[in-house]
Amino acid sequence: MKKVFKLEDLDCANCAAKMERAVAEIEGVTSVSVNFIMQKMTLEADDAVFDEVLKKAVKTIRKVEPDCRVVL
């Protein structure tokens, strides 16, 4: 499954790159792309574990950029 999520208050391209690297390391993530200009994250994972992967991705994004919010 592949879904696109809006990111609110993503402040810099460096933070976006850090988020992308951190989310990519989560078990079950097939691919991830964080676009700073569009303020969006594209996340792809297996359907069976997608919800769990998404929860971990949201936590990981908060660790990297506490002010950034993923719009679900």
PDB file of C-alpha atoms in Angstrom:
ATOM      1  CA  MET A   1       0.000   0.000   0.000  1.00  0.00           C
ATOM      2  CA  LYS A   2       1.214   3.473  -0.874  1.00  0.00           C
ATOM      3  CA  LYS A   3      -0.209   6.628   0.707  1.00  0.00           C
ATOM      4  CA  VAL A   4       0.650  10.321   0.713  1.00  0.00           C
ATOM      5  CA  PHE A   5       0.416  12.372   3.922  1.00  0.00           C
ATOM      6  CA  LYS A   6       0.580  16.135   4.404  1.00  0.00           C
ATOM      7  CA  LEU A   7       3.229  17.403   6.816  1.00  0.00           C
ATOM      8  CA  GLU A   8       2.475  20.581   8.771  1.00  0.00           C
ATOM      9  CA  ASP A   9       5.235  22.849  10.110  1.00  0.00           C
ATOM     10  CA  LEU A  10       8.122  21.116   8.355  1.00  0.00           C
ATOM     11  CA  ASP A  11      10.750  23.848   8.668  1.00  0.00           C
ATOM     12  CA  CYS A  12      13.810  22.849   6.664  1.00  0.00           C
ATOM     13  CA  ALA A  13      15.060  20.575   3.907  1.00  0.00           C
ATOM     14  CA  ASN A  14      17.683  19.108   6.243  1.00  0.00           C
ATOM     15  CA  CYS A  15      14.956  17.998   8.673  1.00  0.00           C
ATOM     16  CA  ALA A  16      13.030  16.459   5.780  1.00  0.00           C
ATOM     17  CA  ALA A  17      16.120  14.464   4.771  1.00  0.00           C
ATOM     18  CA  LYS A  18      16.664  13.295   8.370  1.00  0.00           C
ATOM     19  CA  MET A  19      13.015  12.193   8.575  1.00  0.00           C
ATOM     20  CA  GLU A  20      13.263  10.291   5.315  1.00  0.00           C
ATOM     21  CA  ARG A  21      16.386   8.417   6.460  1.00  0.00           C
ATOM     22  CA  ALA A  22      14.904   7.610   9.881  1.00  0.00           C
ATOM     23  CA  VAL A  23      11.553   6.384   8.512  1.00  0.00           C
ATOM     24  CA  ALA A  24      13.348   4.282   5.866  1.00  0.00           C
ATOM     25  CA  GLU A  25      14.997   2.300   8.690  1.00  0.00           C
ATOM     26  CA  ILE A  26      11.641   1.207  10.165  1.00  0.00           C
ATOM     27  CA  GLU A  27      10.997  -2.483   9.633  1.00  0.00           C
ATOM     28  CA  GLY A  28       8.289  -3.015   7.029  1.00  0.00           C
ATOM     29  CA  VAL A  29       8.863   0.203   5.076  1.00  0.00           C
ATOM     30  CA  THR A  30       9.161  -0.561   1.359  1.00  0.00           C
ATOM     31  CA  SER A  31       9.906   3.037   0.377  1.00  0.00           C
ATOM     32  CA  VAL A  32       9.526   6.549   1.749  1.00  0.00           C
ATOM     33  CA  SER A  33       9.945  10.005   0.286  1.00  0.00           C
ATOM     34  CA  VAL A  34       9.692  13.285   2.202  1.00  0.00           C
ATOM     35  CA  ASN A  35       9.245  16.317  -0.048  1.00  0.00           C
ATOM     36  CA  PHE A  36      10.115  19.544   1.753  1.00  0.00           C
ATOM     37  CA  ILE A  37       8.770  21.864  -0.965  1.00  0.00           C
ATOM     38  CA  MET A  38       5.387  20.104  -1.195  1.00  0.00           C
ATOM     39  CA  GLN A  39       5.284  19.409   2.581  1.00  0.00           C
ATOM     40  CA  LYS A  40       4.338  15.777   1.909  1.00  0.00           C
ATOM     41  CA  MET A  41       5.498  12.286   2.814  1.00  0.00           C
ATOM     42  CA  THR A  42       4.872   9.323   0.537  1.00  0.00           C
ATOM     43  CA  LEU A  43       4.989   6.075   2.498  1.00  0.00           C
ATOM     44  CA  GLU A  44       4.857   2.580   1.046  1.00  0.00           C
ATOM     45  CA  ALA A  45       4.595  -0.618   3.103  1.00  0.00           C
ATOM     46  CA  ASP A  46       2.908  -4.007   2.955  1.00  0.00           C
ATOM     47  CA  ASP A  47      -0.868  -3.830   3.493  1.00  0.00           C
ATOM     48  CA  ALA A  48      -0.758  -6.243   6.450  1.00  0.00           C
ATOM     49  CA  VAL A  49       1.570  -4.023   8.505  1.00  0.00           C
ATOM     50  CA  PHE A  50       0.822  -0.563   7.077  1.00  0.00           C
ATOM     51  CA  ASP A  51      -1.019   0.812  10.130  1.00  0.00           C
ATOM     52  CA  GLU A  52       1.746  -0.300  12.498  1.00  0.00           C
ATOM     53  CA  VAL A  53       4.447   1.125  10.208  1.00  0.00           C
ATOM     54  CA  LEU A  54       2.540   4.418  10.008  1.00  0.00           C
ATOM     55  CA  LYS A  55       2.370   4.689  13.827  1.00  0.00           C
ATOM     56  CA  LYS A  56       6.132   4.129  14.049  1.00  0.00           C
ATOM     57  CA  ALA A  57       6.740   6.663  11.266  1.00  0.00           C
ATOM     58  CA  VAL A  58       4.700   9.338  13.088  1.00  0.00           C
ATOM     59  CA  LYS A  59       6.693   8.726  16.301  1.00  0.00           C
ATOM     60  CA  THR A  60       9.971   8.865  14.388  1.00  0.00           C
ATOM     61  CA  ILE A  61       9.018  12.146  12.695  1.00  0.00           C
ATOM     62  CA  ARG A  62       8.165  13.679  16.092  1.00  0.00           C
ATOM     63  CA  LYS A  63      11.624  12.700  17.397  1.00  0.00           C
ATOM     64  CA  VAL A  64      13.367  14.343  14.445  1.00  0.00           C
ATOM     65  CA  GLU A  65      11.142  17.461  14.308  1.00  0.00           C
ATOM     66  CA  PRO A  66       8.895  17.834  17.378  1.00  0.00           C
ATOM     67  CA  ASP A  67       6.882  20.689  15.808  1.00  0.00           C
ATOM     68  CA  CYS A  68       6.058  18.771  12.626  1.00  0.00           C
ATOM     69  CA  ARG A  69       2.651  17.085  12.457  1.00  0.00           C
ATOM     70  CA  VAL A  70       1.552  14.325  10.091  1.00  0.00           C
ATOM     71  CA  VAL A  71      -2.013  14.908   8.870  1.00  0.00           C
ATOM     72  CA  LEU A  72      -3.676  11.496   8.794  1.00  0.00           C
TER      73      LEU A  72
END
